[in-house]
C-alpha cells in the first residue's frame, strides 16, 4: 500500500476545522484532525507545504517510523503547530490501518477494556442558579459527571460561560475580544458555587472545575483547600504548567485532585508532573500531542505513577479527534474521564461518525478505522472564517492568561 495523494480541507460549519485526508493507491482514505483553534491556517500550511510532499509514495502502515521521521526529521521539534500537523498524519495513518485490516482502532490498541468511555459535560451559567440548572439538564441527559463554571460578580464575561445552551464556543469571528479578570472575585465565587452544587445536586454526581491557567501556585493551593469538602473529581489547569515544578506547591497544600495538559504537545511537557505524582489526570489529547502514537506513550508512563487520562475534548477539535479519544479511552487501562462537549448539528453533518453517546458514556462504535468521514460537499458550503479566542486583562489593564 502506498500514499498517492493527500490534502487539507479547512471548513467552518459553525466554527473552523482543519482536516487532513490521506489517500492510498488502493482507494482507501484516512482522516486526521489538524485543528488548532485560532491558528488553523498555520497547521494547514505546515502540512500542505512541508509534510504532504514527504508522504507521497510512502507506506502508510509504518506509523511508528513515519512519526519519528516527521518529529526528528524536521530538526525543529515540538510546538503546537508542528505537533498538530504530525498528530493529523498519525491519526490518518491509524484510521487507514484500521480500514486496511477491517477493524476499529480500539481493537488495534488492545481491544475494549471497559463498556464505554465515561464523559463529563459542560454546565455553566452567568450565576450559580443558572449553572446548577444547566447541570440538572446534563443529569437529565444521563451524564454522571459535569464541569461547573459560572460568571464572576463584577466581571462582564468569563471563561466557560456560554450562551445558555449545549453549545459553548469561546472563539469569536474577527479580531480577539478583550475580557477582564479579578482573581479575588473569582476566588470568592468558586467555593460558593460548589457548596450550592453539593447542597442542591447531592453527592452522586461527579463535579469538576476548570481554572483555565489563571492562578499562581499559592492561589491555586488556597482554592484547592477551599474546595476539599465538596469532593471534586478534578480541578483543571490550576496554574500555567510551563513550570512543572509549580505544581509541587499546589500538591503540598491540597488533596483536591489536579488535572492538566490540554495545551501540552510533548511527553516532556508532563514527565515531571507524572513522575513526581504532582497530578491525578493528564489531559493531553490525540490531535495536539502528535497523535495516538505519543498519546499511548504518555498513558503508559502515567499508569506507572497512578495518573489517569482525561483527554481534552472541546468542540474546537473535530469529530475526528473525539473519535480517536473514544477509541483510546475504550482501550487504555488507566483511562479516567473524557471531556465531551457536543458538536453542533452543522458540524456533525460535515463529519458523519460511528461514535454514539448513551447513559453518560461515549462508545466509538465498531466501524473500521476511526469511524468518522468527511462530507467534502457539505464542508465546501462552510468556508473558513477568521476567528480567535479572547484576550484577558486584569482590571488595571495588565494582560493575564485567558
Ligand atoms: O478553552 O479548547 O477544558 N476545556 C477547555 C477548552 C479550551 C479551548 C481552547 O481552544 O479548556 O474550552
Ligand atoms: Co480546560
Short mmCIF file of C-alpha atoms in Angstrom, two decimals, residues 7 25 47 55 120 127 140 173-174 181 203 220 227 240 252 262 267 277 292 311 316 347 359 362 367 377 386:
data_model
loop_
_atom_site.label_atom_id
_atom_site.label_comp_id
_atom_site.label_asym_id
_atom_site.label_seq_id
_atom_site.Cartn_x
_atom_site.Cartn_y
_atom_site.Cartn_z
CA UNK A 7 -4.86 17.29 1.12
CA UNK A 25 -3.26 3.51 -4.19
CA UNK A 47 1.02 20.10 6.20
CA UNK A 55 4.21 11.47 2.42
CA UNK A 120 -18.39 14.87 31.54
CA UNK A 127 -24.74 32.92 38.10
CA UNK A 140 -31.39 14.50 32.70
CA UNK A 173 -15.19 35.87 14.41
CA UNK A 174 -12.93 38.82 13.71
CA UNK A 181 -10.27 39.33 35.21
CA UNK A 203 -23.25 13.58 46.07
CA UNK A 220 -4.36 27.52 43.42
CA UNK A 227 -12.94 23.01 47.70
CA UNK A 240 0.04 27.53 33.78
CA UNK A 252 1.75 20.08 49.12
CA UNK A 262 -4.75 20.42 27.27
CA UNK A 267 5.69 13.97 26.69
CA UNK A 277 2.95 12.31 41.14
CA UNK A 292 -2.32 8.29 19.15
CA UNK A 311 -8.31 13.81 27.20
CA UNK A 316 -12.78 23.28 18.77
CA UNK A 347 -20.52 20.06 12.37
CA UNK A 359 -26.07 6.62 29.58
CA UNK A 362 -19.34 7.62 24.55
CA UNK A 367 -16.73 0.76 12.10
CA UNK A 377 -19.50 18.87 -0.43
CA UNK A 386 -11.03 34.08 10.74
#
